[in-house]
CSV table of C-alpha atoms in Angstrom, one decimal:
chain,number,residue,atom,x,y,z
A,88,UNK,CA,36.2,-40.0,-4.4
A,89,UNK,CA,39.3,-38.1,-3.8
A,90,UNK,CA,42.4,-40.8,-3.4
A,91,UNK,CA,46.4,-41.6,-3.7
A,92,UNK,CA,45.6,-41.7,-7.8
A,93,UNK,CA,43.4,-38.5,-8.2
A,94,UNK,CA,45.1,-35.8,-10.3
A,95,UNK,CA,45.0,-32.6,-8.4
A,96,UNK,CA,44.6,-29.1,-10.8
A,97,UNK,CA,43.8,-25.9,-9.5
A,98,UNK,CA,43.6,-22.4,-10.0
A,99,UNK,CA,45.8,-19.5,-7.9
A,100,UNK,CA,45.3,-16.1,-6.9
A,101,UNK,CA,44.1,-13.8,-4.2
A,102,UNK,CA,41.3,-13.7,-3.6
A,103,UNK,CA,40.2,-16.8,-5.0
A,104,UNK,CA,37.0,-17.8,-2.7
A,105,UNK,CA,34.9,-16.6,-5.4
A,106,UNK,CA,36.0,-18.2,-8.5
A,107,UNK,CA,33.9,-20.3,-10.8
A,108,UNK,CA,36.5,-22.4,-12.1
A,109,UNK,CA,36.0,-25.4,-9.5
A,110,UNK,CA,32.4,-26.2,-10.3
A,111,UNK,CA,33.2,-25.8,-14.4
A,112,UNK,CA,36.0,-28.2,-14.4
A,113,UNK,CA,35.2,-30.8,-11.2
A,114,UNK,CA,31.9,-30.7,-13.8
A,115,UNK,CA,33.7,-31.9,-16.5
A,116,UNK,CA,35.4,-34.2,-14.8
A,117,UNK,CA,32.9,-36.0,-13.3
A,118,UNK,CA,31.2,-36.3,-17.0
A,119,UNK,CA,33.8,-37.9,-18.5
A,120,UNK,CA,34.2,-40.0,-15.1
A,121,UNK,CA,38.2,-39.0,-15.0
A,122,UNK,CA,39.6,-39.1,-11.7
A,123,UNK,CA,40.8,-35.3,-11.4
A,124,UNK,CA,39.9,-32.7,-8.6
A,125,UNK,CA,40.3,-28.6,-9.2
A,126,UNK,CA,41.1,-26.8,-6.0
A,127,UNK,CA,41.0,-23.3,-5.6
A,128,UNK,CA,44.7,-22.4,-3.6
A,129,UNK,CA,44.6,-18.3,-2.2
A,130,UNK,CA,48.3,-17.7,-2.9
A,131,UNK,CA,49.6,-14.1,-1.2
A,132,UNK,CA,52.0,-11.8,-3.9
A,133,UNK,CA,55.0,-13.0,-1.8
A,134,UNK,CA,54.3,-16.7,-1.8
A,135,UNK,CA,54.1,-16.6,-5.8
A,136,UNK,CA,57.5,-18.8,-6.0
A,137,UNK,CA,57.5,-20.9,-3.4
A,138,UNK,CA,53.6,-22.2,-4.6
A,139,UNK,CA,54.6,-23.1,-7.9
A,140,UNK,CA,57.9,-25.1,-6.5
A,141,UNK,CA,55.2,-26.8,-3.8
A,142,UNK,CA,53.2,-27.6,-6.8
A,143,UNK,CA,55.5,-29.2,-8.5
A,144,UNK,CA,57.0,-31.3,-5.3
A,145,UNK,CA,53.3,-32.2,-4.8
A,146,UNK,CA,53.1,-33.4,-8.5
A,147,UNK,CA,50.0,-31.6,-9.5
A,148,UNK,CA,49.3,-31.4,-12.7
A,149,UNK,CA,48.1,-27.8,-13.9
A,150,UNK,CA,47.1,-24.7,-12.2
A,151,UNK,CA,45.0,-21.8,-13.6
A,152,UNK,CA,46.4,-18.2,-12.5
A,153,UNK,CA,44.6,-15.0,-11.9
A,154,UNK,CA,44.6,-12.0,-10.2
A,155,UNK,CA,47.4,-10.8,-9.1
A,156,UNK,CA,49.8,-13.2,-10.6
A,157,UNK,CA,49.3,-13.6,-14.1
A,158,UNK,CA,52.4,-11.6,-14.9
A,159,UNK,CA,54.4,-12.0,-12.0
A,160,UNK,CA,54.6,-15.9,-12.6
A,161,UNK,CA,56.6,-15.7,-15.7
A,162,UNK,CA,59.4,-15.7,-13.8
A,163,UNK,CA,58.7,-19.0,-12.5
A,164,UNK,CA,57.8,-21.2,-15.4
A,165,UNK,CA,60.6,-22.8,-17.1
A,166,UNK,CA,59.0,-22.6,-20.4
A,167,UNK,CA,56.0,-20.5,-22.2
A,168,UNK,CA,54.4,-20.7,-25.3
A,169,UNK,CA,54.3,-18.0,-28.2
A,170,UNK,CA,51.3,-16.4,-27.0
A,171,UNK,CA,52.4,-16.0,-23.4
A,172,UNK,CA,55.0,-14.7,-24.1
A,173,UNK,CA,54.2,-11.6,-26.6
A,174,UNK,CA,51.2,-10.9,-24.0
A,175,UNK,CA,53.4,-11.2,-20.9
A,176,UNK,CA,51.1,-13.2,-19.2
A,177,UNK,CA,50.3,-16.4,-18.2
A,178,UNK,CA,46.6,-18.1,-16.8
A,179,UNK,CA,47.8,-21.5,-17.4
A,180,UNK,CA,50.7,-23.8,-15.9
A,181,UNK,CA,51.3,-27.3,-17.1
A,182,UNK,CA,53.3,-29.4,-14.9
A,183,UNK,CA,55.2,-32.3,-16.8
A,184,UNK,CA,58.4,-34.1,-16.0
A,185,UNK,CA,59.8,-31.8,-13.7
A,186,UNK,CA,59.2,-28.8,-15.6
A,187,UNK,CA,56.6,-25.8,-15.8
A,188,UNK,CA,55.1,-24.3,-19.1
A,189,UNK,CA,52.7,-21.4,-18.9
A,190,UNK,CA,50.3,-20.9,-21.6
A,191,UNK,CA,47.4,-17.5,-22.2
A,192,UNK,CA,44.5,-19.0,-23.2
A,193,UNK,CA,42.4,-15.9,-22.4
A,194,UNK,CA,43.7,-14.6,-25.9
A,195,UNK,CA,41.9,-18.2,-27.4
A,196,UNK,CA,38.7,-18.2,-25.3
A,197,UNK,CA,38.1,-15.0,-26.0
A,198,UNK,CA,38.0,-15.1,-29.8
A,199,UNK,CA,36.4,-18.9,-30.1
A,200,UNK,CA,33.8,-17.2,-27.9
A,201,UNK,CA,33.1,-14.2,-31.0
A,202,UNK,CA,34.0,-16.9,-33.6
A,203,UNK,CA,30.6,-19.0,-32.7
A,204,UNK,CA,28.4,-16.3,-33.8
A,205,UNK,CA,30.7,-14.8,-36.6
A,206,UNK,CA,33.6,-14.9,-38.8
A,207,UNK,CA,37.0,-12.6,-38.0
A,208,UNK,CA,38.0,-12.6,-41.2
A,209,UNK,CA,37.8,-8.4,-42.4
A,210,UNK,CA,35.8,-7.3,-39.3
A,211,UNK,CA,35.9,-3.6,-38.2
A,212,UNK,CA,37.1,-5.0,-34.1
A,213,UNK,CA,36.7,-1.9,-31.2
A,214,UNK,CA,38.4,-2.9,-28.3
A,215,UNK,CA,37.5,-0.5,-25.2
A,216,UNK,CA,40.3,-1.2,-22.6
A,217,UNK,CA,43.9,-1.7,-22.3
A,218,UNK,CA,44.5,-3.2,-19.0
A,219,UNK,CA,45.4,-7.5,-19.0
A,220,UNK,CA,42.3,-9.1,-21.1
A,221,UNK,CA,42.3,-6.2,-23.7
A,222,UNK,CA,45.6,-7.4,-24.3
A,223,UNK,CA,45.3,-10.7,-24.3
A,224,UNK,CA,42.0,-10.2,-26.6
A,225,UNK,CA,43.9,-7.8,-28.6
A,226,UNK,CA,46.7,-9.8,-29.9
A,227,UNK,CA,44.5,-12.4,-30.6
A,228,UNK,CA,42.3,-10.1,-32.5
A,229,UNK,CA,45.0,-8.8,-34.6
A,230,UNK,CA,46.9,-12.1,-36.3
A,231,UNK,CA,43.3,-12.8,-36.9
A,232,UNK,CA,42.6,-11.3,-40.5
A,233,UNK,CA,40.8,-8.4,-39.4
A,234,UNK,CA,40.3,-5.2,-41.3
A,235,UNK,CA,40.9,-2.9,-38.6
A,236,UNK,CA,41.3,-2.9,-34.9
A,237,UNK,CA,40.8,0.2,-33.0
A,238,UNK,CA,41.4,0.4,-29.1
A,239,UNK,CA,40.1,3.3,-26.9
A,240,UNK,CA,41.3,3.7,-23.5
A,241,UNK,CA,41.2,6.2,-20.8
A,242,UNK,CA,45.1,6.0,-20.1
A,243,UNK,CA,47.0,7.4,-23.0
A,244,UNK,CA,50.4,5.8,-21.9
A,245,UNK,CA,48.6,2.7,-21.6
A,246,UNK,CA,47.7,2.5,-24.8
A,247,UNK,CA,50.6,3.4,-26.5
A,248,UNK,CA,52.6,0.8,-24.9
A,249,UNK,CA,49.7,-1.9,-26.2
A,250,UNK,CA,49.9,-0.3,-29.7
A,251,UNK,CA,53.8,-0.4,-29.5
A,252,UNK,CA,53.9,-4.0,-28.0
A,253,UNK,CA,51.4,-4.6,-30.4
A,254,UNK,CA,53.3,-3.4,-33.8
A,255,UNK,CA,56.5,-4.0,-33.1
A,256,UNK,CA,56.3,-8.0,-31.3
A,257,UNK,CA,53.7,-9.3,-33.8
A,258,UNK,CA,55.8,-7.8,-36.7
A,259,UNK,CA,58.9,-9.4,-35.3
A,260,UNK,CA,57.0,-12.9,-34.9
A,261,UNK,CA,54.5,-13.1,-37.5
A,262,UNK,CA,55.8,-11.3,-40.5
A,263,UNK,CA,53.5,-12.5,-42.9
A,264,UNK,CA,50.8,-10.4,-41.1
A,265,UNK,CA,49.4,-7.2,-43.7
A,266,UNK,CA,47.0,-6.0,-41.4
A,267,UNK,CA,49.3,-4.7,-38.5
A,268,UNK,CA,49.5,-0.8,-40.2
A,269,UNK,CA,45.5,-1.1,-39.9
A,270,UNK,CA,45.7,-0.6,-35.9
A,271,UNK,CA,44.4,2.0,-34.7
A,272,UNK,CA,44.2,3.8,-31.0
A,273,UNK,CA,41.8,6.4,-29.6
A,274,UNK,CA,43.3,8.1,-26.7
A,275,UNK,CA,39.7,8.7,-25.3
A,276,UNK,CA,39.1,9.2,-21.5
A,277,UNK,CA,37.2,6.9,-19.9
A,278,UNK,CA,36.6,7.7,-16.4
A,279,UNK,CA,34.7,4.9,-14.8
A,280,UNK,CA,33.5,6.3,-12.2
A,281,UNK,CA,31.4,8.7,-15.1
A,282,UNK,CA,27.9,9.5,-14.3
A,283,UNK,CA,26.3,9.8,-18.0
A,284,UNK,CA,28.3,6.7,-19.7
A,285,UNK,CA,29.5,8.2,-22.9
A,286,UNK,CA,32.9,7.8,-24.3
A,287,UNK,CA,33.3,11.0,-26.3
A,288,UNK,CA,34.8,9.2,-29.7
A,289,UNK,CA,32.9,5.5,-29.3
A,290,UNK,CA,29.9,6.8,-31.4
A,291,UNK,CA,31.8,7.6,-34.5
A,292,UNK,CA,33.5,4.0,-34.0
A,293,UNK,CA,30.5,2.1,-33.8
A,294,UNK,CA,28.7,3.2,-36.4
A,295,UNK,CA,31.1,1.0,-38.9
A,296,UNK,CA,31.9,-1.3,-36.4
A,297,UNK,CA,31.4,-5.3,-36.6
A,298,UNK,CA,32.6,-5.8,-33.5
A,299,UNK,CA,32.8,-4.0,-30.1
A,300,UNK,CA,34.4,-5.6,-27.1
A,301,UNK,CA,34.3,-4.3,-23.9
A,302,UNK,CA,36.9,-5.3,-21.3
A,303,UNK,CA,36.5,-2.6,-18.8
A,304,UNK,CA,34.8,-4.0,-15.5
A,305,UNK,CA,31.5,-1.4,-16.0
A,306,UNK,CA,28.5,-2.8,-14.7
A,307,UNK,CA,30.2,-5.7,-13.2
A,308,UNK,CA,28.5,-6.9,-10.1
A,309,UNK,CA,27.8,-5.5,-7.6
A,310,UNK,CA,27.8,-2.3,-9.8
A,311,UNK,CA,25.1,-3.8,-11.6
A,312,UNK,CA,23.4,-0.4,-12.6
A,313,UNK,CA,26.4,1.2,-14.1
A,314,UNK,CA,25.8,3.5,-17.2
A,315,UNK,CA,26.7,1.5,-19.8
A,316,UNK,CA,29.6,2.3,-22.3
A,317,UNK,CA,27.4,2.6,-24.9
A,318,UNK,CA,23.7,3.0,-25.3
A,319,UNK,CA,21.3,1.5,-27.8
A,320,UNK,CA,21.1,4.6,-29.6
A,321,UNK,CA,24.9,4.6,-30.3
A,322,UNK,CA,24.7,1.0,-31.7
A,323,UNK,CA,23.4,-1.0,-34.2
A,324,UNK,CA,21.9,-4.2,-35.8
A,325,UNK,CA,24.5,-5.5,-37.1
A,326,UNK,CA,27.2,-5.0,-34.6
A,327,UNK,CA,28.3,-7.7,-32.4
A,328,UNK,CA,28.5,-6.9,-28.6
A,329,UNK,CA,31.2,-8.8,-26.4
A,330,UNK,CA,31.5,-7.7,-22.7
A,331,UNK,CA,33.9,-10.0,-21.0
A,332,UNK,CA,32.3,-9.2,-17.7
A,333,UNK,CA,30.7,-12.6,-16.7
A,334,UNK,CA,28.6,-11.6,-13.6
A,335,UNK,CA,26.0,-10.9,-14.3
A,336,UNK,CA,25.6,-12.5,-17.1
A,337,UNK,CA,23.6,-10.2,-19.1
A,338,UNK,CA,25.3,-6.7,-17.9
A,339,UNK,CA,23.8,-3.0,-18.7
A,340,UNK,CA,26.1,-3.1,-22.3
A,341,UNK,CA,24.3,-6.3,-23.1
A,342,UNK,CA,20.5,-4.9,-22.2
A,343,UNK,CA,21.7,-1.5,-24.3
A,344,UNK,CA,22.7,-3.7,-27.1
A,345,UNK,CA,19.5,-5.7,-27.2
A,346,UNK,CA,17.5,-3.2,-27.4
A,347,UNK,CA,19.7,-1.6,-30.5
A,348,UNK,CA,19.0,-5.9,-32.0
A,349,UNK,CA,22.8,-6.3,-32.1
A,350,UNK,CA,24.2,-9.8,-31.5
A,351,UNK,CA,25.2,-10.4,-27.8
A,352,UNK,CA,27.7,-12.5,-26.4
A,353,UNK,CA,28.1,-12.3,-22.3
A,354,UNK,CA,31.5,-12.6,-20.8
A,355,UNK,CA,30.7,-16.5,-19.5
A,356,UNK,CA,31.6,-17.4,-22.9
A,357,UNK,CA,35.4,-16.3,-22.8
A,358,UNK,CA,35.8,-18.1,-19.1
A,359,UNK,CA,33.9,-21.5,-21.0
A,360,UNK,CA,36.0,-21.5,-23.8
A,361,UNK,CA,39.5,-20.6,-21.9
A,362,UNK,CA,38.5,-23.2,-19.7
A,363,UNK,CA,38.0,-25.7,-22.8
A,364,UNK,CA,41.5,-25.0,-23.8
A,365,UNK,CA,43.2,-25.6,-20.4
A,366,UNK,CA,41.0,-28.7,-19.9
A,367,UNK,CA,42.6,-30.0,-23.3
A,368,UNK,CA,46.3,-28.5,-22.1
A,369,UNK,CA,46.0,-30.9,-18.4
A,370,UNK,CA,44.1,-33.8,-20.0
A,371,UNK,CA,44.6,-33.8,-23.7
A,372,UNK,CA,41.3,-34.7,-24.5
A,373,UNK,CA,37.9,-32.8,-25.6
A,374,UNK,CA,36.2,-31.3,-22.8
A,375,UNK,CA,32.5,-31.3,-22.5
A,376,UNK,CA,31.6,-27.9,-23.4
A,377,UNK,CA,27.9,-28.4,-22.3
A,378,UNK,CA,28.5,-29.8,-19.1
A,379,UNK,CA,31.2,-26.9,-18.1
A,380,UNK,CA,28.4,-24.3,-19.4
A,381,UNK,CA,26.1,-25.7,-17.5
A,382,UNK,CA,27.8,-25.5,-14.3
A,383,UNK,CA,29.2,-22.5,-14.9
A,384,UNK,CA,25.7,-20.8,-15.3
A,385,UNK,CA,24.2,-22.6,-12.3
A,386,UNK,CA,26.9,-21.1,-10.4
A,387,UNK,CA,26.0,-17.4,-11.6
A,388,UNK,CA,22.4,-17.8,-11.2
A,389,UNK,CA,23.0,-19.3,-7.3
């Protein structure tokens, strides 16, 4: 029961009606029996400021952002961490004493999610995409000990800026890493509205690839019948296959890469385990990972 103690979180964007985050987190609430509610708030571009001072007169206590204002709301948190700042992005707000702090913990849910089935440590990573996850995923990926991390993307300029941001900021802040000079960019075109689903250069990267992750929205739903960006053919047993596209659940890369016996991991896991870090951000305690799974799969399969 909602009353004048429950702590109010939530998540911003627009639209929002669709989002899963309610039934993951008022899930793990109830398991832990902690008197919290999420609400989903639809937050128009120009009411971006004015919602995040309402949210702090109203004394919530964290907010999730998406789409559009993951970038936009830097300019209204008084404080970000490390992460949020070299991405340039924000999906998470604490609200604490009077103050704001934004955190990324795409970047986090998205590796713990590949970490579960493998080690990072000297991996060949492909990253296809260089809009907002790839980057978050990217930067991530690349203080991780990887071998080599190559990113192909349909927007030359695109990815140059990534590869520049991604050079010249983690140099600046983590010097000790070796393995920036191993990044790597394909200037591919992707055009996703393609009929026949081949990237022209992908091939030659899989074929000593460890790890591919897709981040482009091919095959998400309702385009469920999207030609995959790769086919089974093009892939192999050992590669791991991450598509960050979370509905469906299995998408047309994940039914290629199945049928190649490469290691799947659907895009739900990067919205569980983002969602495991925020829960930890607002609450400070261990969320029930199985519980927040659970819902969030119910929801999919609804």
């Amino acid at each position: 029961m909602i009353n004048g103690t429950t702590k109010i979180v939530g998540v911003i964007g627009d639209p929002i009606e669709h989002s899963l985050s309610p039934a993951m987190f008022n899930a793990a609430f109830k398991s832990l029996k902690l008197d919290y509610a999420y609400v989903p708030f639809n937050v128009k571009k120009q009411d971006l400021r004015s919602a995040i001072a309402g949210a702090k007169a109203f004394n919530i206590k964290g907010l999730n952002v998406t789409i559009p204002h993951k970038r936009k709301v830097l300019n209204e948190i008084d404080k970000f961490d490390i992460m949020a700042n070299l991405i340039g992005a924000v999906n998470t707000i604490k609200f604490s004493n009077g103050k704001s702090y934004g955190y990324n913990t795409d970047c986090v849910g998205a590796v713990r999610a590949i970490e579960e089935v493998c080690d990072l440590k000297d991996k060949n990573v492909v990253i296809v995409g260089a809009g907002g996850a790839a980057r978050a995923i990217a930067f991530q990926i690349a203080i991780s000990n990887v071998e080599k991390l190559t990113i192909i993307n349909r927007s030359e300029k695109k990815a140059k800026f990534l590869l520049y941001d991604l050079k010249t900021l983690l140099s600046t802040n983590f010097k000790d890493n070796s393995k920036l000079e191993d990044i790597t960019i394909d200037f591919s075109h992707i055009d996703l509205n393609f009929t026949h689903g081949m990237i022209e250069s992908l091939p030659k990267h899989l074929k000593n690839a460890d790890i591919l992750i897709d981040t482009t929205p091919v095959g998400m739903y309702p385009n469920i019948n999207d030609e995959p960006i790769a086919t089974a053919n093009e892939m192999h047993s050992d590669l791991i296959v991450n598509d960050i596209v979370y509905n469906p659940n299995e998408t047309c890369l994940l039914r290629e890469a199945k049928l190649a016996n490469a290691t799947t991991i659907s895009g739900i896991k990067m919205l569980l385990y983002q969602g495991v870090e925020n829960f930890k951000i607002w609450t400070g305690l261990e969320a029930p990972v199985d519980s927040m799974e659970k819902a969030l799969l119910d929801e999919i399969n609804k």
